[in-house]
CSV table of C-alpha atoms and ligand atoms in Angstrom, one decimal:
chain,number,residue,atom,x,y,z
E,1,MET,CA,-126.6,-30.3,15.6
E,2,GLY,CA,-124.2,-32.8,14.2
E,3,ASP,CA,-120.5,-32.7,14.9
E,4,ALA,CA,-120.5,-33.3,18.6
E,5,GLN,CA,-122.7,-36.4,18.2
E,6,CYS,CA,-120.6,-37.7,15.3
E,7,LYS,CA,-117.4,-38.1,17.3
E,8,LYS,CA,-118.1,-41.8,17.6
E,9,ILE,CA,-118.3,-42.5,13.9
E,10,GLY,CA,-115.1,-44.6,14.0
E,11,GLU,CA,-116.8,-46.9,16.6
E,12,ALA,CA,-119.9,-47.2,14.5
E,13,ILE,CA,-117.9,-48.1,11.3
E,14,GLY,CA,-116.4,-51.0,13.3
E,15,LEU,CA,-119.8,-52.2,14.4
E,16,LEU,CA,-121.5,-52.3,11.0
E,17,ALA,CA,-120.6,-55.1,8.6
E,18,PHE,CA,-118.9,-53.0,5.9
E,19,GLN,CA,-116.5,-55.0,3.7
E,20,GLY,CA,-112.8,-54.1,3.4
E,21,GLU,CA,-110.4,-51.4,4.7
E,22,VAL,CA,-111.7,-47.9,5.1
E,23,VAL,CA,-110.0,-45.4,2.8
E,24,SER,CA,-112.2,-42.3,3.3
E,25,CYS,CA,-115.3,-41.0,5.1
E,26,GLU,CA,-116.8,-37.6,4.4
E,27,ARG,CA,-120.0,-35.7,5.1
E,28,TYR,CA,-122.4,-36.1,2.3
E,29,GLY,CA,-125.6,-34.7,0.9
E,30,ASN,CA,-128.0,-31.9,1.9
E,31,GLY,CA,-130.5,-33.6,4.2
E,32,HIS,CA,-131.9,-31.5,7.0
E,33,ILE,CA,-132.3,-34.2,9.6
E,34,ASN,CA,-129.7,-37.0,9.8
E,35,ASP,CA,-125.9,-36.9,9.7
E,36,THR,CA,-124.9,-38.5,6.5
E,37,PHE,CA,-121.4,-39.7,5.4
E,38,ARG,CA,-120.0,-41.4,2.3
E,39,LEU,CA,-117.7,-44.1,3.4
E,40,VAL,CA,-115.3,-45.8,0.9
E,41,CYS,CA,-113.7,-49.1,1.6
E,42,VAL,CA,-111.4,-51.2,-0.5
E,43,ASP,CA,-112.0,-55.0,-0.4
E,44,ARG,CA,-109.4,-57.1,-2.2
E,45,GLY,CA,-108.7,-54.4,-4.7
E,46,ALA,CA,-112.4,-53.6,-5.3
E,47,ILE,CA,-113.8,-50.2,-4.2
E,48,LYS,CA,-116.9,-50.5,-2.0
E,49,PRO,CA,-118.8,-47.3,-1.3
E,50,TYR,CA,-121.4,-47.0,1.4
E,51,ILE,CA,-123.6,-44.5,3.2
E,52,ILE,CA,-123.3,-44.3,7.0
E,53,GLN,CA,-125.8,-42.2,8.8
E,54,ARG,CA,-126.4,-41.2,12.4
E,55,ILE,CA,-130.1,-41.3,12.9
E,56,ASN,CA,-131.3,-38.1,14.5
E,57,ASN,CA,-132.9,-39.4,17.6
E,58,GLU,CA,-134.1,-36.0,18.8
E,59,VAL,CA,-136.4,-36.1,15.7
E,60,PHE,CA,-137.0,-39.9,15.6
E,61,LYS,CA,-137.6,-40.9,19.2
E,62,ASP,CA,-137.7,-44.7,18.5
E,63,PRO,CA,-134.9,-45.5,16.0
E,64,VAL,CA,-135.4,-49.3,16.6
E,65,SER,CA,-139.0,-49.3,15.3
E,66,LEU,CA,-137.9,-46.9,12.5
E,67,MET,CA,-135.3,-49.4,11.3
E,68,LYS,CA,-137.9,-52.2,11.5
E,69,ASN,CA,-140.1,-50.1,9.2
E,70,ILE,CA,-137.3,-49.6,6.7
E,71,SER,CA,-136.2,-53.2,6.8
E,72,GLY,CA,-139.8,-54.4,6.2
E,73,VAL,CA,-140.4,-51.9,3.4
E,74,THR,CA,-137.1,-52.4,1.6
E,75,SER,CA,-137.4,-56.3,1.7
E,76,PHE,CA,-140.9,-55.9,0.2
E,77,LEU,CA,-139.7,-53.6,-2.5
E,78,ARG,CA,-136.7,-55.8,-3.3
E,79,GLU,CA,-139.1,-58.7,-4.0
E,80,ALA,CA,-141.2,-56.5,-6.3
E,81,ILE,CA,-138.1,-55.2,-8.1
E,82,ILE,CA,-136.8,-58.7,-8.7
E,83,ALA,CA,-140.2,-59.9,-10.0
E,84,GLN,CA,-140.0,-57.1,-12.5
E,85,ALA,CA,-136.4,-58.0,-13.5
E,86,GLY,CA,-135.0,-54.8,-12.0
E,87,ASP,CA,-131.7,-54.4,-10.1
E,88,PRO,CA,-132.6,-54.6,-6.4
E,89,ASP,CA,-129.2,-53.3,-5.3
E,90,ARG,CA,-129.8,-50.0,-7.0
E,91,GLU,CA,-133.5,-49.5,-7.2
E,92,THR,CA,-134.1,-49.6,-3.4
E,93,LEU,CA,-132.1,-48.9,-0.3
E,94,ASN,CA,-130.2,-51.9,1.0
E,95,ILE,CA,-129.3,-52.0,4.7
E,96,VAL,CA,-125.8,-53.0,5.7
E,97,LYS,CA,-126.5,-54.9,8.9
E,98,ALA,CA,-124.5,-54.6,12.1
E,99,ARG,CA,-122.0,-57.4,12.8
E,100,ASP,CA,-124.4,-58.6,15.5
E,101,GLY,CA,-127.2,-59.0,12.9
E,102,LYS,CA,-129.2,-56.0,13.9
E,103,ASP,CA,-130.3,-53.4,11.3
E,104,TYR,CA,-128.4,-50.6,13.2
E,105,CYS,CA,-125.8,-50.2,15.8
E,106,GLN,CA,-125.3,-48.0,18.8
E,107,ASP,CA,-122.1,-46.2,19.8
E,108,SER,CA,-121.0,-45.8,23.4
E,109,ASP,CA,-122.7,-42.4,23.6
E,110,GLY,CA,-126.0,-44.0,22.7
E,111,ASN,CA,-126.2,-42.6,19.1
E,112,TYR,CA,-127.9,-44.9,16.6
E,113,TRP,CA,-126.1,-45.5,13.3
E,114,ARG,CA,-127.1,-47.4,10.1
E,115,GLY,CA,-125.3,-48.3,6.9
E,116,TYR,CA,-126.6,-48.6,3.3
E,117,LEU,CA,-125.1,-49.7,0.1
E,118,PHE,CA,-124.1,-46.5,-1.8
E,119,ILE,CA,-126.1,-46.2,-5.0
E,120,GLU,CA,-123.5,-45.4,-7.6
E,121,GLY,CA,-124.0,-43.7,-11.0
E,122,ALA,CA,-127.0,-41.8,-9.8
E,123,THR,CA,-127.5,-38.3,-8.3
E,124,THR,CA,-129.9,-36.4,-6.1
E,125,TYR,CA,-130.7,-32.8,-7.0
E,126,ASP,CA,-131.6,-29.8,-4.9
E,127,LYS,CA,-133.1,-28.0,-7.8
E,128,VAL,CA,-134.9,-29.2,-10.9
E,129,ARG,CA,-132.3,-29.3,-13.7
E,130,ASN,CA,-134.8,-29.9,-16.4
E,131,PRO,CA,-138.5,-30.7,-16.5
E,132,GLU,CA,-137.7,-34.3,-17.5
E,133,ASP,CA,-136.1,-35.0,-14.1
E,134,PHE,CA,-139.2,-33.7,-12.4
E,135,TYR,CA,-141.5,-35.8,-14.6
E,136,GLN,CA,-139.4,-38.9,-13.8
E,137,SER,CA,-139.6,-38.2,-10.1
E,138,GLY,CA,-143.4,-37.8,-10.3
E,139,ARG,CA,-143.6,-41.2,-12.0
E,140,ALA,CA,-141.3,-42.8,-9.5
E,141,PHE,CA,-143.2,-41.5,-6.4
E,142,GLY,CA,-146.5,-42.5,-8.1
E,143,ARG,CA,-145.2,-46.0,-8.7
E,144,PHE,CA,-143.9,-46.1,-5.1
E,145,LEU,CA,-147.4,-45.3,-3.8
E,146,CYS,CA,-148.8,-48.0,-6.1
E,147,ARG,CA,-146.3,-50.6,-5.1
E,148,LEU,CA,-146.8,-50.0,-1.4
E,149,GLY,CA,-150.5,-50.3,-1.9
E,150,GLU,CA,-150.0,-54.0,-1.1
E,151,TYR,CA,-147.9,-53.4,1.9
E,152,PRO,CA,-149.6,-54.1,5.3
E,153,ALA,CA,-149.9,-50.7,6.9
E,154,GLY,CA,-150.4,-52.4,10.3
E,155,LYS,CA,-146.7,-53.4,10.2
E,156,LEU,CA,-145.6,-49.8,10.3
E,157,THR,CA,-144.8,-47.7,13.4
E,158,GLU,CA,-145.6,-44.0,13.1
E,159,THR,CA,-142.1,-42.7,13.4
E,160,ILE,CA,-143.3,-39.1,14.0
E,161,LEU,CA,-146.8,-38.7,15.4
E,162,ASN,CA,-149.1,-36.3,13.5
E,163,PHE,CA,-146.3,-35.7,11.0
E,164,HIS,CA,-148.6,-34.1,8.4
E,165,ASN,CA,-151.5,-33.2,10.8
E,166,THR,CA,-151.6,-29.5,9.8
E,167,PRO,CA,-153.9,-28.4,12.7
E,168,VAL,CA,-151.6,-30.1,15.2
E,169,ARG,CA,-148.6,-28.3,13.6
E,170,LEU,CA,-150.6,-25.0,13.8
E,171,GLN,CA,-151.2,-25.6,17.5
E,172,ALA,CA,-147.4,-26.2,18.0
E,173,PHE,CA,-146.7,-23.0,16.1
E,174,LYS,CA,-149.1,-20.9,18.2
E,175,GLU,CA,-147.5,-22.2,21.3
E,176,ALA,CA,-144.0,-21.3,20.0
E,177,VAL,CA,-145.2,-17.8,19.2
E,178,LYS,CA,-146.7,-17.5,22.7
E,179,ALA,CA,-143.6,-18.9,24.5
E,180,ASP,CA,-141.2,-16.8,22.2
E,181,VAL,CA,-138.2,-18.4,24.0
E,182,CYS,CA,-135.7,-16.5,21.8
E,183,ASN,CA,-137.5,-13.2,21.8
E,184,ARG,CA,-137.8,-13.4,18.0
E,185,ALA,CA,-141.6,-13.1,17.5
E,186,HIS,CA,-141.5,-9.3,17.1
E,187,LEU,CA,-139.2,-9.8,14.1
E,188,VAL,CA,-141.7,-11.9,12.2
E,189,SER,CA,-145.1,-10.5,12.9
E,190,LYS,CA,-145.9,-10.3,9.1
E,191,GLU,CA,-145.1,-14.1,8.7
E,192,ILE,CA,-147.0,-15.0,11.9
E,193,ASN,CA,-150.1,-13.1,10.5
E,194,PHE,CA,-149.7,-14.9,7.2
E,195,VAL,CA,-150.1,-18.2,9.0
E,196,LEU,CA,-153.0,-17.1,11.2
E,197,ASP,CA,-154.9,-15.6,8.2
E,198,ARG,CA,-155.1,-19.1,6.7
E,199,GLU,CA,-156.0,-20.9,9.8
E,200,SER,CA,-159.5,-21.9,8.5
E,201,GLU,CA,-158.0,-24.0,5.8
E,202,ALA,CA,-155.5,-26.0,8.0
E,203,ASP,CA,-157.9,-28.8,8.7
E,204,THR,CA,-159.0,-29.5,5.1
E,205,ALA,CA,-157.1,-32.7,4.5
E,206,MET,CA,-157.5,-34.2,8.0
E,207,LYS,CA,-161.3,-33.4,7.9
E,208,LEU,CA,-161.6,-35.3,4.7
E,209,LEU,CA,-159.7,-38.2,6.2
E,210,ARG,CA,-161.9,-38.3,9.3
E,211,GLU,CA,-165.1,-38.2,7.1
E,212,GLY,CA,-163.9,-40.9,4.8
E,213,GLY,CA,-163.4,-38.6,1.8
E,214,LEU,CA,-159.7,-39.4,1.4
E,215,PRO,CA,-158.3,-42.9,2.1
E,216,LEU,CA,-155.4,-43.7,4.4
E,217,ARG,CA,-152.5,-45.2,2.4
E,218,VAL,CA,-148.9,-46.1,3.0
E,219,THR,CA,-147.1,-43.0,1.9
E,220,HIS,CA,-143.5,-41.6,1.9
E,221,ASN,CA,-144.3,-38.3,3.4
E,222,ASP,CA,-141.0,-36.5,2.5
E,223,THR,CA,-141.1,-36.5,-1.3
E,224,LYS,CA,-138.7,-33.7,-2.0
E,225,LEU,CA,-136.5,-34.0,-5.1
E,226,ASN,CA,-133.4,-34.7,-3.2
E,227,ASN,CA,-135.0,-37.8,-1.8
E,228,ILE,CA,-135.0,-39.5,-5.2
E,229,MET,CA,-131.9,-40.7,-7.1
E,230,ILE,CA,-131.8,-40.0,-10.8
E,231,ASP,CA,-129.7,-42.4,-12.9
E,232,ASP,CA,-126.8,-40.6,-14.5
E,233,GLN,CA,-126.9,-42.8,-17.7
E,234,THR,CA,-130.6,-43.2,-18.4
E,235,GLY,CA,-132.0,-40.0,-16.8
E,236,GLU,CA,-134.7,-42.1,-15.2
E,237,ALA,CA,-135.6,-41.9,-11.5
E,238,LEU,CA,-133.9,-44.9,-10.1
E,239,CYS,CA,-134.5,-45.1,-6.4
E,240,VAL,CA,-136.7,-43.5,-3.7
E,241,ILE,CA,-134.6,-42.9,-0.6
E,242,ASP,CA,-135.0,-41.3,2.8
E,243,LEU,CA,-137.6,-43.8,4.1
E,244,ASP,CA,-137.6,-42.6,7.7
E,245,THR,CA,-141.1,-41.2,7.4
E,246,ILE,CA,-142.9,-44.0,5.6
E,247,MET,CA,-146.1,-44.2,7.5
E,248,PRO,CA,-149.9,-44.3,6.9
E,249,GLY,CA,-150.7,-41.0,5.3
E,250,LEU,CA,-152.5,-39.3,2.4
E,251,SER,CA,-151.5,-39.4,-1.3
E,252,ILE,CA,-152.0,-35.7,-1.5
E,253,PHE,CA,-149.2,-35.3,1.1
E,254,ASP,CA,-146.8,-37.0,-1.2
E,255,PHE,CA,-147.9,-35.1,-4.3
E,256,GLY,CA,-148.0,-31.8,-2.4
E,257,ASP,CA,-144.6,-32.0,-0.8
E,258,ALA,CA,-142.9,-32.8,-4.1
E,259,ILE,CA,-144.6,-29.7,-5.7
E,260,ARG,CA,-143.6,-27.6,-2.7
E,261,PHE,CA,-140.0,-28.3,-3.2
E,262,GLY,CA,-139.6,-29.0,-6.9
E,263,ALA,CA,-142.0,-26.6,-8.6
E,264,ASN,CA,-140.8,-23.6,-6.7
E,265,THR,CA,-138.9,-21.2,-9.0
E,266,ALA,CA,-136.7,-20.4,-6.0
E,267,GLU,CA,-134.6,-22.7,-3.9
E,268,GLU,CA,-136.2,-23.7,-0.6
E,269,ASP,CA,-133.8,-21.4,1.3
E,270,ASP,CA,-133.3,-18.6,-1.1
E,271,PRO,CA,-132.7,-15.4,0.9
E,272,ASP,CA,-134.7,-13.5,-1.6
E,273,SER,CA,-138.2,-14.8,-1.3
E,274,SER,CA,-139.5,-12.6,-4.1
E,275,LYS,CA,-137.9,-15.2,-6.4
E,276,ALA,CA,-140.4,-17.8,-5.2
E,277,SER,CA,-143.4,-18.7,-7.4
E,278,LEU,CA,-145.1,-21.8,-8.7
E,279,SER,CA,-143.9,-22.9,-12.1
E,280,LEU,CA,-147.1,-24.1,-13.7
E,281,GLU,CA,-145.0,-25.9,-16.3
E,282,LEU,CA,-143.3,-27.9,-13.6
E,283,PHE,CA,-146.6,-28.4,-11.7
E,284,GLU,CA,-148.0,-29.9,-14.9
E,285,ILE,CA,-145.1,-32.2,-15.7
E,286,TYR,CA,-145.0,-33.6,-12.2
E,287,THR,CA,-148.8,-34.1,-12.4
E,288,LYS,CA,-148.4,-36.0,-15.6
E,289,GLY,CA,-145.7,-38.2,-14.2
E,290,TYR,CA,-147.5,-38.8,-10.9
E,291,MET,CA,-150.7,-39.7,-12.7
E,292,GLU,CA,-148.9,-42.2,-14.9
E,293,GLY,CA,-147.4,-43.8,-11.8
E,294,CYS,CA,-150.5,-44.2,-9.8
E,295,LYS,CA,-153.6,-42.8,-11.5
E,296,GLU,CA,-155.3,-46.2,-11.4
E,297,VAL,CA,-155.2,-46.4,-7.6
E,298,LEU,CA,-156.2,-42.8,-6.9
E,299,THR,CA,-159.9,-42.0,-6.2
E,300,ALA,CA,-161.6,-39.1,-8.0
E,301,GLU,CA,-161.6,-37.2,-4.7
E,302,GLU,CA,-157.9,-37.7,-4.2
E,303,ARG,CA,-157.2,-36.4,-7.7
E,304,THR,CA,-159.4,-33.4,-7.2
E,305,MET,CA,-157.6,-32.6,-3.9
E,306,LEU,CA,-154.1,-32.6,-5.3
E,307,PRO,CA,-153.8,-28.8,-5.6
E,308,MET,CA,-154.9,-28.5,-2.0
E,309,GLY,CA,-152.2,-31.0,-1.0
E,310,ALA,CA,-149.6,-28.7,-2.6
E,311,LYS,CA,-150.9,-25.7,-0.8
E,312,LEU,CA,-151.2,-27.4,2.5
E,313,MET,CA,-147.8,-29.0,2.4
E,314,THR,CA,-146.2,-25.7,1.5
E,315,TYR,CA,-148.2,-23.8,4.3
E,316,GLU,CA,-147.3,-26.5,6.8
E,317,CYS,CA,-143.6,-26.6,6.0
E,318,GLY,CA,-143.4,-22.8,6.1
E,319,MET,CA,-145.0,-23.0,9.5
E,320,ARG,CA,-142.6,-25.7,10.7
E,321,PHE,CA,-139.6,-23.6,9.6
E,322,LEU,CA,-141.0,-20.5,11.3
E,323,THR,CA,-141.7,-22.6,14.5
E,324,ASP,CA,-138.1,-23.7,14.5
E,325,PHE,CA,-136.8,-20.2,13.9
E,326,LEU,CA,-138.9,-19.1,17.0
E,327,GLN,CA,-137.6,-22.0,19.1
E,328,GLY,CA,-133.9,-21.2,18.3
E,329,ASP,CA,-133.2,-23.5,15.3
E,330,THR,CA,-133.2,-26.9,17.1
E,331,TYR,CA,-134.9,-29.1,14.6
E,332,PHE,CA,-133.7,-28.6,11.0
E,333,HIS,CA,-130.0,-28.4,10.2
E,334,THR,CA,-129.1,-24.8,9.6
E,335,SER,CA,-125.9,-23.3,8.3
E,336,ARG,CA,-126.4,-19.5,8.6
E,337,ASP,CA,-128.3,-16.9,10.6
E,338,ASN,CA,-132.0,-16.7,9.7
E,339,HIS,CA,-131.7,-19.9,7.6
E,340,ASN,CA,-135.1,-21.1,8.9
E,341,LEU,CA,-136.6,-17.7,8.4
E,342,ASP,CA,-135.5,-17.6,4.8
E,343,ARG,CA,-137.0,-21.0,4.3
E,344,ALA,CA,-140.3,-20.0,5.9
E,345,ARG,CA,-140.5,-16.9,3.7
E,346,THR,CA,-140.0,-18.8,0.5
E,347,GLN,CA,-142.7,-21.2,1.5
E,348,PHE,CA,-145.2,-18.4,2.3
E,349,ALA,CA,-144.3,-16.6,-1.0
E,350,LEU,CA,-145.1,-19.9,-2.8
E,351,VAL,CA,-148.4,-20.3,-1.0
E,352,ALA,CA,-149.4,-16.8,-2.0
E,353,ASP,CA,-148.5,-17.5,-5.6
E,354,MET,CA,-150.5,-20.8,-5.5
E,355,GLU,CA,-153.5,-18.8,-4.3
E,356,LYS,CA,-153.1,-16.5,-7.4
E,357,LYS,CA,-152.8,-19.5,-9.7
E,358,TRP,CA,-155.4,-21.7,-8.1
E,359,VAL,CA,-157.7,-21.8,-11.2
E,360,GLU,CA,-154.8,-22.8,-13.4
E,361,MET,CA,-153.7,-25.5,-11.0
E,362,LYS,CA,-157.2,-27.0,-11.0
E,363,GLU,CA,-157.4,-26.9,-14.8
E,364,ILE,CA,-154.1,-28.8,-15.1
E,365,ILE,CA,-155.3,-31.5,-12.7
E,366,ASN,CA,-158.6,-31.8,-14.7
E,367,LYS,CA,-156.6,-32.4,-17.9
E,368,TYR,CA,-155.1,-35.5,-16.3
E,369,GLN,CA,-158.2,-36.8,-14.5
P,1,LIG,P1,-132.0,-36.8,5.6
P,1,LIG,O1,-133.1,-37.5,6.3
P,1,LIG,O2,-131.1,-36.0,6.5
P,1,LIG,O3,-132.6,-35.9,4.5
P,1,LIG,P2,-131.2,-38.7,3.6
P,1,LIG,O4,-131.4,-40.1,3.9
P,1,LIG,O5,-132.1,-38.1,2.6
P,1,LIG,O6,-131.0,-37.9,4.9
P,1,LIG,O7,-129.7,-38.6,3.0
P,1,LIG,C1,-129.1,-37.4,2.7
P,1,LIG,C2,-128.5,-37.4,1.3
P,1,LIG,O8,-127.5,-38.5,1.2
P,1,LIG,C3,-129.5,-37.7,0.2
P,1,LIG,O9,-130.2,-36.6,-0.3
P,1,LIG,C4,-128.6,-38.3,-0.9
P,1,LIG,O10,-127.9,-37.3,-1.7
P,1,LIG,C5,-127.5,-39.1,-0.1
P,1,LIG,N1,-127.9,-40.5,0.1
P,1,LIG,C6,-128.6,-41.1,1.0
P,1,LIG,N2,-128.7,-42.4,0.9
P,1,LIG,C7,-127.9,-42.7,-0.2
P,1,LIG,C8,-127.5,-44.0,-0.9
P,1,LIG,N3,-127.9,-45.1,-0.4
P,1,LIG,N4,-126.7,-43.9,-2.0
P,1,LIG,C9,-126.3,-42.7,-2.4
P,1,LIG,N5,-126.6,-41.5,-1.8
P,1,LIG,C10,-127.4,-41.5,-0.7
P,2,LIG,C1,-136.8,-32.6,6.2
P,2,LIG,O1,-134.9,-35.1,5.9
P,2,LIG,P1,-135.2,-34.2,4.8
P,2,LIG,O2,-134.2,-33.1,4.6
P,2,LIG,O3,-135.4,-35.0,3.5
P,2,LIG,C2,-138.1,-32.9,6.9
P,2,LIG,C3,-139.3,-32.8,6.0
P,2,LIG,C4,-139.3,-31.3,5.4
P,2,LIG,C5,-138.0,-31.0,4.8
P,2,LIG,C6,-137.9,-29.6,4.3
P,2,LIG,C7,-138.2,-35.9,9.2
P,2,LIG,O4,-136.6,-33.5,5.2
P,2,LIG,O5,-140.5,-33.0,6.7
P,2,LIG,O6,-140.4,-31.2,4.5
P,2,LIG,O7,-136.9,-31.3,5.7
P,2,LIG,N1,-138.0,-34.3,7.5
P,2,LIG,C8,-138.4,-34.5,8.7
P,2,LIG,O8,-136.9,-29.5,3.4
P,2,LIG,O9,-138.8,-33.7,9.5
P,3,LIG,MG1,-133.5,-36.5,2.7
C-alpha cells in the first residue's frame, strides 16, 4: 500500500493552507497505517516544517468523522495546555486546515489528506533507548487519560468498530484461517494453535466491561512508543500523537499496548523471535510513570487488571498480524516477505514470557497500588 495512492500529493499540498514555498517533501516515520511525509516550506526566509499524511481510508472508513474527533480532542487539549502555561504548538497536534476551511482535503482520486505542524526538537523512538524515556511515556499516557477524563465521550465517533474487542478479533482470525486465501495456513499451524490454546482468556476484558467491573473511558488505543514525542532537550515526553484511534475504551488497553511494544526485549518485527521477552525492569518503570500520571482516576479493579491488559493486547496484536499474514498482507504496511509473520511470532513469544513472569508482574503492580 502507499506509493500508488500518493501520486496526488502535489495536489494535496496545494489544497492545504501550508505557508510559503515548498522546498522538500519526503516520506517520514515508521507508522504501519498512514502515509506520512515531512514537508518543508520557506516563508519569507523562515523555515516552516509540516507533516502531511494520507489517511488510510481502507483502515479508516470514515475519515471525515475521524478528523472531527481529532479536531475536537486537540482543541480541548490545547485549552488544557494553555491553562497550565504549556506550549500548545508543541504539546499537542495542531491541524493545518485546508484552504476551504475544512480539517482535511481530498485529491482528485478521492484520497483524504491532512496537515499538522511539525513538532521540532523532539523525536519518536521505535525502541526504548533508556528506561527514563519509557517512564516519561508512561507518565504522559497516564496524564493523557486523566486530561481526557473530562472530554465528552459522546462527541467521539468510533473510528474502527470493535478495535480492541479481542473475541471479535479472534472470530476474524478464525475466519481467515478457514478461508486461507493465500494458502499459508499450513505454514503457521504452530502459531494458529498458540492462539487457539488461549481462546478461553480472550473475553476477559470485554466481560468485565459488560459486567461493570471496568469503566469505559476516553482512551488512545494505540499507545506504542513511536506514538509519543520525546523532547530532545529535556528528555520529557512532550506530545502524544497518532490520535486516529481515540475512542471510548479501557485504560488497560492503553497500558497494555504500551507494554507490548516498549517492554519487549526484541523489536516488534525482529526476525528472531527468541529475542523477545518481557523486561520486568521496563514493565516496572512504565507502571511507575503511568500510575503517577493517572493513579487517582483508576479504580482498584483497573489497577489489578493492568497485567491482563498487557497480555491481552500482546495476544490480540499477534493475532492481528497473523490474520494479515493469512490474508496476504493487506492491512499493515510491510517491507519484506514474512514481515507480518515475524511480528506475530515476537508477540506470541512475549505472551509466553508474560505467562512465565505472571506472578512478578502482579507483584510489581501491587507495589504501586
Ligand atoms: P501511523 O498511523 O501510520 O502510525 P503517525 O501519525 O503515527 O502514523 O505518524 C507516523 C510517524 O510520523 C510518527 O511515528 C512520528 O515519527 C511522525 N510524526 C507524526 N506526526 C508528527 C508531527 N506532528 N511532528 C513530528 N513528527 C510527526
Ligand atoms: C498500528 O498506526 P500505528 O503504526 O501507530 C495499528 C495498531 C497496532 C500497531 C502495531 C489503526 O499502529 O493497532 O497495535 O500498528 N493501528 C491501527 O505496531 O490499526
Ligand atoms: Mg503511529
